[in-house]
Coordinates of C-alpha atoms in Angstrom, one line a residue:
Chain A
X1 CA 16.1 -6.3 54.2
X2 CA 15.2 -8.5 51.0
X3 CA 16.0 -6.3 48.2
X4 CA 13.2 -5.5 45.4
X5 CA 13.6 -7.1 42.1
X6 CA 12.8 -5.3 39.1
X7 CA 10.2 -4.7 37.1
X8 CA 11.0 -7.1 34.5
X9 CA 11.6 -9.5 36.4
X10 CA 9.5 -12.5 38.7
X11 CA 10.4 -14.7 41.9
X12 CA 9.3 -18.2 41.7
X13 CA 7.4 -18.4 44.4
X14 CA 5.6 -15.5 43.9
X15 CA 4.0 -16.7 40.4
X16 CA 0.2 -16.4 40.0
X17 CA -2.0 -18.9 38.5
X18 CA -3.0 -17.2 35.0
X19 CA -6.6 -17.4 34.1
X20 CA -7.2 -18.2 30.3
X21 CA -10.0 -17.0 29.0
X22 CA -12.4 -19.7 28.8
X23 CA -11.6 -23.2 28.5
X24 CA -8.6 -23.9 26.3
X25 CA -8.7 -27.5 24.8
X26 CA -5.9 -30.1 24.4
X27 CA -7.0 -29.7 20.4
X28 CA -8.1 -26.7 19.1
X29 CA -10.8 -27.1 16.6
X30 CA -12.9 -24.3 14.6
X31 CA -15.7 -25.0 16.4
X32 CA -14.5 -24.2 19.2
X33 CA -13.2 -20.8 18.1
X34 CA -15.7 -19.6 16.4
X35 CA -18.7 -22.5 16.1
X36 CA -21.6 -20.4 16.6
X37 CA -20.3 -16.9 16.4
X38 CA -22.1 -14.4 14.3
X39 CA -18.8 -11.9 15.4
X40 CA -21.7 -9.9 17.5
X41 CA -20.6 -7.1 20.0
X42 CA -17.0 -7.3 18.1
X43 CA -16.1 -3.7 16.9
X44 CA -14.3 -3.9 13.5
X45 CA -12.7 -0.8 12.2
X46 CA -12.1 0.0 8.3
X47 CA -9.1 1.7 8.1
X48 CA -8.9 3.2 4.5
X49 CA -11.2 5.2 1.7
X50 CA -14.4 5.7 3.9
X51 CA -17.1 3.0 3.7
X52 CA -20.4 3.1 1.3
X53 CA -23.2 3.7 3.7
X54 CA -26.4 1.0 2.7
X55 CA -24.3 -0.8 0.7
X56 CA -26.5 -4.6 0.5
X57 CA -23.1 -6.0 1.5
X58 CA -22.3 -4.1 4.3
X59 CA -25.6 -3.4 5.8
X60 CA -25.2 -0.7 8.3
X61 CA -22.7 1.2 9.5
X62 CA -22.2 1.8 13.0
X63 CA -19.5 4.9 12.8
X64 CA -17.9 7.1 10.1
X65 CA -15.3 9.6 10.8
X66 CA -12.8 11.0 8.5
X67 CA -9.2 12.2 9.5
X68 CA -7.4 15.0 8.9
X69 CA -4.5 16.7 10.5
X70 CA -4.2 20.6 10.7
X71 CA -1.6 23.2 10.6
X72 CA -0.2 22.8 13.7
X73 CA -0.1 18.8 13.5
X74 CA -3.3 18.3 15.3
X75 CA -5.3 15.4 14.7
X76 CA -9.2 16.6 13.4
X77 CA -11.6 13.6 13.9
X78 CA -15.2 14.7 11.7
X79 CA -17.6 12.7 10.6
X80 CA -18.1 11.4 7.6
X81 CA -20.3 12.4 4.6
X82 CA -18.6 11.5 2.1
X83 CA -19.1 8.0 2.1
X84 CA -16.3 6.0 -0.1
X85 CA -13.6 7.4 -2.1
X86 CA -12.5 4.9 -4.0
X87 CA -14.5 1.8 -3.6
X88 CA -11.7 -0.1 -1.6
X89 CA -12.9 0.8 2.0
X90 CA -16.5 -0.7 1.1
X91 CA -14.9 -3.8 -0.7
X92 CA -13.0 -4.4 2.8
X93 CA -16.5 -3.8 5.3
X94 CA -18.6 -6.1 3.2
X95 CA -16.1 -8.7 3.3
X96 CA -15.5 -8.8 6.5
X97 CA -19.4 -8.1 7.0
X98 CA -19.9 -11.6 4.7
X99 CA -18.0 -13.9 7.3
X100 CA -19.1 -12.1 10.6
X101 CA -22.4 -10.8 10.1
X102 CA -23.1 -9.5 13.0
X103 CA -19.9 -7.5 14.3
X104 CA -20.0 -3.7 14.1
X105 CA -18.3 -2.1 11.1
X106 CA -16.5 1.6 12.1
X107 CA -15.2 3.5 9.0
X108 CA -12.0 5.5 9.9
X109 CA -11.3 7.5 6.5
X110 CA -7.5 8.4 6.3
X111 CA -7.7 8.9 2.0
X112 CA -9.0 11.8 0.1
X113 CA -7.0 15.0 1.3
X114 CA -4.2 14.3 -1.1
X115 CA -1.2 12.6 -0.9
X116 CA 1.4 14.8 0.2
X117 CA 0.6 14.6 4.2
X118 CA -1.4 11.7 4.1
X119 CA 1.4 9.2 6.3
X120 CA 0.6 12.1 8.8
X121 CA -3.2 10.9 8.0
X122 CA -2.7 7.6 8.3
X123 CA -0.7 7.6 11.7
X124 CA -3.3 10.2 13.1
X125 CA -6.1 7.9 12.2
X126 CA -4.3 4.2 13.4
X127 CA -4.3 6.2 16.4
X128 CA -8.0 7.4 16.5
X129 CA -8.6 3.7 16.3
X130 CA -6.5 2.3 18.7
X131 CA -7.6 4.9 20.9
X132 CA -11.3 3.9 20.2
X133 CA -10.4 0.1 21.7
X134 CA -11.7 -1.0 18.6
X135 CA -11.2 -5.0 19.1
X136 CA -10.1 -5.3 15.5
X137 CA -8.7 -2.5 13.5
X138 CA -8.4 -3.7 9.7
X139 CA -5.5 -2.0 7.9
X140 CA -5.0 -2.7 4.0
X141 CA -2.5 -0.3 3.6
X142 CA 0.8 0.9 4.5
X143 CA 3.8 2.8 4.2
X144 CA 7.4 2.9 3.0
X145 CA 8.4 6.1 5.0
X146 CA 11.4 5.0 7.9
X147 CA 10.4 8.5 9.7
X148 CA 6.8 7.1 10.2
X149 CA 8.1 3.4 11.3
X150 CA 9.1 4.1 15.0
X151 CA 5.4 5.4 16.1
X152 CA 3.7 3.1 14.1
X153 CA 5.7 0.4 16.0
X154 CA 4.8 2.8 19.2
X155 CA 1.2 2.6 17.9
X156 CA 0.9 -1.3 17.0
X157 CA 2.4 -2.1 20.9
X158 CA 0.2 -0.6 22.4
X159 CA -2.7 -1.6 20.2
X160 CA -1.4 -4.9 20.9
X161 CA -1.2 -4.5 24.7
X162 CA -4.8 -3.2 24.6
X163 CA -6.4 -6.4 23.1
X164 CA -7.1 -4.2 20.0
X165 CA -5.2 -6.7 17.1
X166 CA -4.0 -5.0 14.6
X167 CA -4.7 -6.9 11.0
X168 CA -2.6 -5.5 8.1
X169 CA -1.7 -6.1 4.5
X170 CA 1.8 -7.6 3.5
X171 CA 3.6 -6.1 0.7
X172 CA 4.3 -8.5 -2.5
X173 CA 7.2 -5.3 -4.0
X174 CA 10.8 -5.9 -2.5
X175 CA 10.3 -2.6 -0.7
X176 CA 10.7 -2.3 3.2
X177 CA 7.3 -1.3 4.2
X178 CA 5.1 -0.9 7.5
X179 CA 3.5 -1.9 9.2
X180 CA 3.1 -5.3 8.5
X181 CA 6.4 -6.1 9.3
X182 CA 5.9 -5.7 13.4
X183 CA 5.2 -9.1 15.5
X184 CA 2.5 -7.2 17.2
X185 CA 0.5 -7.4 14.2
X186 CA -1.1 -10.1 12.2
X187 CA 0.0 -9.9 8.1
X188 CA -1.7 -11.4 5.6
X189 CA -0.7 -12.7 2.4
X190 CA -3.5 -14.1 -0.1
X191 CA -3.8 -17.5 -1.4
X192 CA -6.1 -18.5 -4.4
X193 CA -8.8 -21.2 -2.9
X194 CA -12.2 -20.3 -3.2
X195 CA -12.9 -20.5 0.5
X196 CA -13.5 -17.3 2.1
X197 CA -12.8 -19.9 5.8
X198 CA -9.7 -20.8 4.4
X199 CA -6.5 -19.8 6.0
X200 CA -2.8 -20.7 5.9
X201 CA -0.2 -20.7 8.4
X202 CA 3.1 -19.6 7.2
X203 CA 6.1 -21.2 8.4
X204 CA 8.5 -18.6 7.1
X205 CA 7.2 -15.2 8.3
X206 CA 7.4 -11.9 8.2
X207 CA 4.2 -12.6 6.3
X208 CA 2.4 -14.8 8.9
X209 CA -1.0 -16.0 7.2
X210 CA -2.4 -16.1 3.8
X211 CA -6.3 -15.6 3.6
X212 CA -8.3 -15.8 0.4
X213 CA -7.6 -12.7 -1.8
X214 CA -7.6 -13.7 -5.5
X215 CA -10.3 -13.2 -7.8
X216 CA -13.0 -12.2 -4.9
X217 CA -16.5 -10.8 -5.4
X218 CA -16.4 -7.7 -3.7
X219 CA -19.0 -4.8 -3.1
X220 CA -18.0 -1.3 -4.5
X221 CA -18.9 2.2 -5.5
X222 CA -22.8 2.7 -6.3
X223 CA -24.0 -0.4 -4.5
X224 CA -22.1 -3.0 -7.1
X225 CA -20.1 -5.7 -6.8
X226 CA -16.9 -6.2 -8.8
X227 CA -14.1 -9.1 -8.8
X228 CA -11.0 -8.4 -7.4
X229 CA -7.5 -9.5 -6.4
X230 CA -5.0 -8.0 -3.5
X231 CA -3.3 -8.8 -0.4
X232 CA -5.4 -5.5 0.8
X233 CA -8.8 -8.0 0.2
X234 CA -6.7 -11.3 1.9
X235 CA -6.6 -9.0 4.9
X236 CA -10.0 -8.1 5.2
X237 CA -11.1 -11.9 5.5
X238 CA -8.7 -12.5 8.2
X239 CA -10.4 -9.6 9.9
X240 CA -13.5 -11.4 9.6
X241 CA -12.1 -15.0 10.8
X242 CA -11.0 -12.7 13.9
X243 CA -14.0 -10.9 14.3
X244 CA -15.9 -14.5 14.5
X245 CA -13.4 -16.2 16.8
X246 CA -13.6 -12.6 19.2
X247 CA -17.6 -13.0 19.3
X248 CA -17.1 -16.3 20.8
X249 CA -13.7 -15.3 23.3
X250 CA -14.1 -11.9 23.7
X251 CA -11.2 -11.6 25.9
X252 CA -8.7 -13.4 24.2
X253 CA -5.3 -11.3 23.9
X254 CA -3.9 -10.3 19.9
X255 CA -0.9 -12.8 21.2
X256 CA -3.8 -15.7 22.1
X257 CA -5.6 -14.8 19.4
X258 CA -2.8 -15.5 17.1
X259 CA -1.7 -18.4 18.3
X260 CA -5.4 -19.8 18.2
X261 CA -5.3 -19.1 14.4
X262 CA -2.0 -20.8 14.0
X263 CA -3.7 -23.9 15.7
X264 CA -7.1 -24.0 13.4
X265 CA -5.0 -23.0 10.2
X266 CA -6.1 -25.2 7.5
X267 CA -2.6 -26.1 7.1
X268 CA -2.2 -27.0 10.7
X269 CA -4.9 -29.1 10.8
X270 CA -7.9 -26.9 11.1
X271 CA -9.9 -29.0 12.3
X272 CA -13.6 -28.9 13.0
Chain B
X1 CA 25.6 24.3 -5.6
X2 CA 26.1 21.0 -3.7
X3 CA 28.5 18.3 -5.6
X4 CA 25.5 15.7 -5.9
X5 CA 23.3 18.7 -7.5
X6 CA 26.3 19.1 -9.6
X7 CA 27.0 15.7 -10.8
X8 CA 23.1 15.0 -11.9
X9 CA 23.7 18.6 -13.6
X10 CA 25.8 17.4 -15.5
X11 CA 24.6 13.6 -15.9
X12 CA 21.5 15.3 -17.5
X13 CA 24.3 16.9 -19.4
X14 CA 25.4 13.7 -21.0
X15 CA 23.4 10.9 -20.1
X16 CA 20.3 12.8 -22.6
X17 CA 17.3 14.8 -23.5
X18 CA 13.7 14.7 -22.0
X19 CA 12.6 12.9 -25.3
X20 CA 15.0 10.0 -24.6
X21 CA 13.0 10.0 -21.1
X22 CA 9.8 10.0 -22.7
X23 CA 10.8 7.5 -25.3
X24 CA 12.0 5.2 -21.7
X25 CA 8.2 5.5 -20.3
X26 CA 6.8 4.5 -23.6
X27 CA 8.8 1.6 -23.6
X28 CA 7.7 0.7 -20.6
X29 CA 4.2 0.8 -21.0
X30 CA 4.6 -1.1 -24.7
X31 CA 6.3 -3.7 -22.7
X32 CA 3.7 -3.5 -19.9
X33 CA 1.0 -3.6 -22.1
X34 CA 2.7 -6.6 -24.6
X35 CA 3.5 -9.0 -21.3
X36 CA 0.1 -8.9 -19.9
X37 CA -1.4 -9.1 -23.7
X38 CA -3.4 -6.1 -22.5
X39 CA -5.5 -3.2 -24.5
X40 CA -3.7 -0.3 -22.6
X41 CA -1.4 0.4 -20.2
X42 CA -0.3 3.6 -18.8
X43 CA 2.1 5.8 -16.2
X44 CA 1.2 8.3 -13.9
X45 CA 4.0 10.6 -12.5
X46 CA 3.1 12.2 -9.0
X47 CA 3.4 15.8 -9.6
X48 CA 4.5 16.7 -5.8
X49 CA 4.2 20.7 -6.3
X50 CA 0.8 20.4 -7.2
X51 CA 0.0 16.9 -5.6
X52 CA -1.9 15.5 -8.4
X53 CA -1.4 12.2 -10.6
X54 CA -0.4 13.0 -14.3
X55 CA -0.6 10.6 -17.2
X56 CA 2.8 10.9 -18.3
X57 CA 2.7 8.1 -20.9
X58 CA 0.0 5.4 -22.6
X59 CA 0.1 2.6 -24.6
X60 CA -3.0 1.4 -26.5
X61 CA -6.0 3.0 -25.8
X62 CA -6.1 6.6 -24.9
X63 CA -2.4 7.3 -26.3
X64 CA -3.3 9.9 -28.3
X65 CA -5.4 12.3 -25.7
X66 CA -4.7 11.2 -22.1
X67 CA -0.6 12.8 -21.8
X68 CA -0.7 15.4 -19.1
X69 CA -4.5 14.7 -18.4
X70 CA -4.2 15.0 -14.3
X71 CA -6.2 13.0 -11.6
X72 CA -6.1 13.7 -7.6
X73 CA -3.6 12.0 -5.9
X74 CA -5.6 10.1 -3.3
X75 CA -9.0 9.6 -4.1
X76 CA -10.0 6.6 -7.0
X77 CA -8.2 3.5 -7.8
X78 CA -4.9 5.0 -8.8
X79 CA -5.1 7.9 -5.7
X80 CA -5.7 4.9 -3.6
X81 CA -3.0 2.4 -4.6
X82 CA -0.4 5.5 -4.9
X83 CA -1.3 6.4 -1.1
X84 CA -1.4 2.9 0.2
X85 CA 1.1 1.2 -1.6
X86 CA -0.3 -1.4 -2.4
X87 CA -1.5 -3.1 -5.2
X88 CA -4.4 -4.1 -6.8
X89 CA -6.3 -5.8 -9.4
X90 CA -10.2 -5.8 -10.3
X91 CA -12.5 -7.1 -12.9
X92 CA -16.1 -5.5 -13.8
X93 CA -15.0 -2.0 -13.1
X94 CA -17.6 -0.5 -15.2
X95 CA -19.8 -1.6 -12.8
X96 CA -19.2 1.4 -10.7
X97 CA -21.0 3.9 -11.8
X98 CA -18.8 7.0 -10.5
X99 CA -15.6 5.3 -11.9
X100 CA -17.3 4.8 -15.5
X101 CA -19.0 8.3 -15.9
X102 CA -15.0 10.1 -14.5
X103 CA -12.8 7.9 -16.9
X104 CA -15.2 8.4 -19.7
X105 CA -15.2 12.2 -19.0
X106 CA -11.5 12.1 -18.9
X107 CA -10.5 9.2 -21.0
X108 CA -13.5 8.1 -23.1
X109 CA -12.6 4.6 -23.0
X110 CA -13.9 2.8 -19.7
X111 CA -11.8 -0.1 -19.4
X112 CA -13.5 -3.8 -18.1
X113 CA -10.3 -4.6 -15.9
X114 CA -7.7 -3.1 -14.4
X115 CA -4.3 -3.7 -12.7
X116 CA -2.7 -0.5 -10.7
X117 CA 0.6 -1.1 -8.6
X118 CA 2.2 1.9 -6.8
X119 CA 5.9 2.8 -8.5
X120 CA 8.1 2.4 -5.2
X121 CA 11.7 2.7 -5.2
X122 CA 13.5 3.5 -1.9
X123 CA 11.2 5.2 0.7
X124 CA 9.1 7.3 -2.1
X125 CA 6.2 6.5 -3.9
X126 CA 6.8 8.1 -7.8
X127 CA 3.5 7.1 -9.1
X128 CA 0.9 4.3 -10.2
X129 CA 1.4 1.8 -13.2
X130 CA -1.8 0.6 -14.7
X131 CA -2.5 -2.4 -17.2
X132 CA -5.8 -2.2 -18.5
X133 CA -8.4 -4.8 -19.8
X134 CA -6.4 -8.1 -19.8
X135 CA -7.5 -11.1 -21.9
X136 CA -11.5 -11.5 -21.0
X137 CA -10.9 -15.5 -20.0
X138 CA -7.7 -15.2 -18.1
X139 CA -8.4 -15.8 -14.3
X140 CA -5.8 -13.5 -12.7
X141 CA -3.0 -16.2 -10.7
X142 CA -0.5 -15.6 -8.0
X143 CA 2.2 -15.6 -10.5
X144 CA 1.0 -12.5 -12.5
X145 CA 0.5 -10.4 -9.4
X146 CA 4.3 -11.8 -8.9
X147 CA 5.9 -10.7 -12.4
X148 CA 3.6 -7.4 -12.2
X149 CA 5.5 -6.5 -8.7
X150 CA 8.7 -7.0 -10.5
X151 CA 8.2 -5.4 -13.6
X152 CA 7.0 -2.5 -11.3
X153 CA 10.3 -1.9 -9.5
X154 CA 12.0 -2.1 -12.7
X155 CA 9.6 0.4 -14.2
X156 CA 10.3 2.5 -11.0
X157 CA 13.9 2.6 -11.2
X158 CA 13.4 4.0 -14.6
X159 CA 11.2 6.6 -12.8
X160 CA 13.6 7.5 -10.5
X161 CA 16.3 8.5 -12.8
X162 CA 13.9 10.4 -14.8
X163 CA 12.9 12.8 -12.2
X164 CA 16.5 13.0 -10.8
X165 CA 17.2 14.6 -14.7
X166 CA 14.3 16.2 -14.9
X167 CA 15.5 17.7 -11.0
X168 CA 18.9 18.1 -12.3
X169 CA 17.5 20.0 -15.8
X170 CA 15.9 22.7 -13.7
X171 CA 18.5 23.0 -11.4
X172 CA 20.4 24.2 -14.5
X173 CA 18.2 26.5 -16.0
X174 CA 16.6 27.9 -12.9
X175 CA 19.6 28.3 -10.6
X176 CA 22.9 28.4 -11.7
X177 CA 23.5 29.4 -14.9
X178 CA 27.2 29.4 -14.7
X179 CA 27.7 25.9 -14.2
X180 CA 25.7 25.1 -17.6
X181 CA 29.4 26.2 -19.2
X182 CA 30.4 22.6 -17.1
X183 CA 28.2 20.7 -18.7
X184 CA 28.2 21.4 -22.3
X185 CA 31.9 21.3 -21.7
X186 CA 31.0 17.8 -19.9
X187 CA 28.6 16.8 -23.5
X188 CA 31.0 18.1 -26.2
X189 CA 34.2 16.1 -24.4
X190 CA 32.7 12.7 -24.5
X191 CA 31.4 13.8 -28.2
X192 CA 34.9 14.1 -29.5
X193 CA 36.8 11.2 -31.1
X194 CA 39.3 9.1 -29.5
X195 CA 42.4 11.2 -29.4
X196 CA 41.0 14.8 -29.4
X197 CA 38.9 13.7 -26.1
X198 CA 42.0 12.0 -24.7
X199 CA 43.7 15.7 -25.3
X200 CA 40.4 17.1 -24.4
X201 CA 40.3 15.0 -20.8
X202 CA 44.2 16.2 -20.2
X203 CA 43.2 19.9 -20.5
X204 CA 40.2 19.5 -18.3
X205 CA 42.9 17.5 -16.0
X206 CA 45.0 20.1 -16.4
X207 CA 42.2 23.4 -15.1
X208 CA 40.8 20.9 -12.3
X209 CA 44.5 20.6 -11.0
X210 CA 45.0 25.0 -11.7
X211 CA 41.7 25.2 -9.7

């Protein structure tokens, strides 16, 4: 009798044909990934301080919820009245709202009930998200706590393995931080060009792209707009770029989506 | 009392006062405030007991009024930066109308510009370092967001042996009273000249060795 092989494992002959998603050309250009895209019917969620509702720069929001977790460690998903906290959550929907104008922007608050317990908030929330197969889930934030990094890495798997990619900010302090750090996540640095389309490649990870995040016109508290400068405003545009290429491959995977970025970087070429 | 709790006792003990650690912040927002040629920069401490932020030193603006003023911990810029970790930097602040009517009610001076980074050291967030109004022409570059990560860990490291005093302080005057005798012993030792604290040394030698 022919013994089973595992899991993990594949016979030759047995290999199927895999079906990429769409045609994928000898060169990649950016029209191709996202020529025409609007990021329509791609759900972006707004991890952080709750999201100005009628904001002129974010337009509408589709979903607010805000997170909390309870005595017994129980996750309590409410919706949200409260609108933004801070002004950052806002800054990050009407920038990703600016490059894909027509993707759906879900607030997921995890700020406001105080620090102490709030990595409790944050994981309880990244999970909300991922459980809400939101196909990108923006995260401008993260946390230095080694108790919290095993089920974020839990978390970001099986995000990744659930075509929900996971875009978070890198850390510019020598600390050891998550979760950026995880291959199943896209990081993002910021570079200082203009263009909110331009994107680097980086060659020497754990930071693996660099998006525009210096001196950025953002929308904030009380329907304004202020300039500001951040990794956690570099990661909202790479949402966007993502939001736009997912409105025209819906079913790309986090690990195809990736490596079609790496291909149209403007340091790789990015070509047309 | 455990021999770590001990040894910071008696650090405290010899290593200085809370003045000398108030005269450390202060030095480090001068030198924050000097570096980015900025009108005010300040320190807030996260009080964990009471999870709040507290303004536990300012340079510039708002030195004389803001010490011990206390914000939440997680809402606004510096609840948000102190949660998140991560930095941030923004111009036309006043724009926000919630932002400008709370910082005037608390600070009466609403800055233009403001930089907060979270003060990390190890796994712990200790609080929020903020530089306020920079130079109005100077476009904010790569390389000050650089320096203003590294003078942060510094200023954190700073942090960090603060609260281990200020934990080893009320160790001593809550818990254990009787090991106080250890560390004035500890103080008035490394006080004496050269020979009398070599003789004092060999009789503390000598009661470690009886013990």
């Amino acid at each position: 009798m022919e013994e089973e092989l595992p899991a993990w494992s594949l016979a030759a002959e047995e290999v199927a044909p895999v079906t990429l998603p769409g045609t994928w050309p000898d060169g990649l250009t950016r029209d191709w990934a996202w020529g025409g895209s609007t990021g329509a019917g791609v759900r972006v969620c707004i991890l952080d301080s709750g999201v100005e509702r009628g904001h002129p720069l974010v337009g509408e929001v589709q979903s607010a919820v805000s997170i909390a977790v309870d005595d017994d460690g129980r996750t309590v998903v409410t919706e949200d009245e409260e609108g933004d906290l801070c002004g950052h959550g806002t800054a990050c929907a009407g920038i990703v709202r600016s490059l894909a104008p027509d993707c759906e922007i879900h607030s997921v608050r995890v700020l406001g009930a105080g620090f102490s317990g709030s990595g409790d908030i944050l994981l309880a929330g990244l999970r909300h998200a991922v459980a809400q197969g939101f196909e990108v889930i923006n995260m401008s934030l993260s946390t230095t706590k080694a108790k919290f990094s095993g089920l974020l890495h839990e978390l970001a798997d099986i995000a990744y393995f659930n075509r929900s990619v996971l875009v978070a900010s890198a850390h510019n302090l020598p600390v050891e931080s998550y979760p950026w750090r995880f291959s199943s996540v896209i990081s993002v640095g910021s570079h200082d060009a203009s263009d909110a389309l331009t994107f680097y490649a980086n060659p020497e990870p754990p930071v693996e792209f660099f998006a525009r995040g210096v001196d950025v016109d953002v929308a904030w508290l009380g329907g304004s707009t202020i300039k500001a400068t951040g990794n956690s405003f570099a990661t909202p545009a790479l949402s966007g770029i993502c939001a736009l290429v997912l409105g025209n491959h819906r079913r790309l995977t986090p690990y195809q989506l990736k490596s079609v970025l790496s291909l149209i970087a403007t340091n790789a070429g990015g070509r047309e | 009392m455990s021999e770590d709790r001990l040894r910071a006792a008696v650090a405290t003990g010899v290593l200085g006062s809370e003045e000398q650690h108030r005269a450390l912040l202060q030095s480090i927002v001068e030198v924050a405030r000097a570096i980015f040629a900025a009108q005010a920069s300040s320190i807030l401490l996260l009080d964990e007991e009471e999870d709040e932020l507290v303004f536990e030193a300012v340079a510039g603006a708002g030195s004389g009024s803001l010490v011990g003023t206390r914000i939440p911990s997680s809402t606004g810029i510096a609840g948000w930066v102190l949660v998140t970790r991560q930095p941030l930097v923004l111009d036309e602040v006043q724009k926000d109308p919630r932002f400008a009517r709370d910082v005037a009610e608390k600070t009466g001076y609403v800055p233009e510009g403001l930089m907060a980074v979270p003060l990390l050291h190890d796994e712990r967030a200790l609080g929020v370092l903020q530089v306020l109004d920079r130079p109005e022409q100077s476009r904010f570059s790569l390389e000050e967001m650089e320096l203003l990560g590294l003078f942060a860990s510094q200023a954190a490291i700073a942090l960090d042996l603060l609260a281990h005093a200020r934990r080893a302080r009320r160790v001593l005057e809550q818990e254990s009273v009787d090991v106080g005798v250890v560390v004035r012993l500890a103080a008035a030792v490394d006080a004496l000249e050269e020979g009398r604290r070599e003789a004092g040394l060999r009789l503390l030698a000598e009661l470690e060795r009886i013990l």
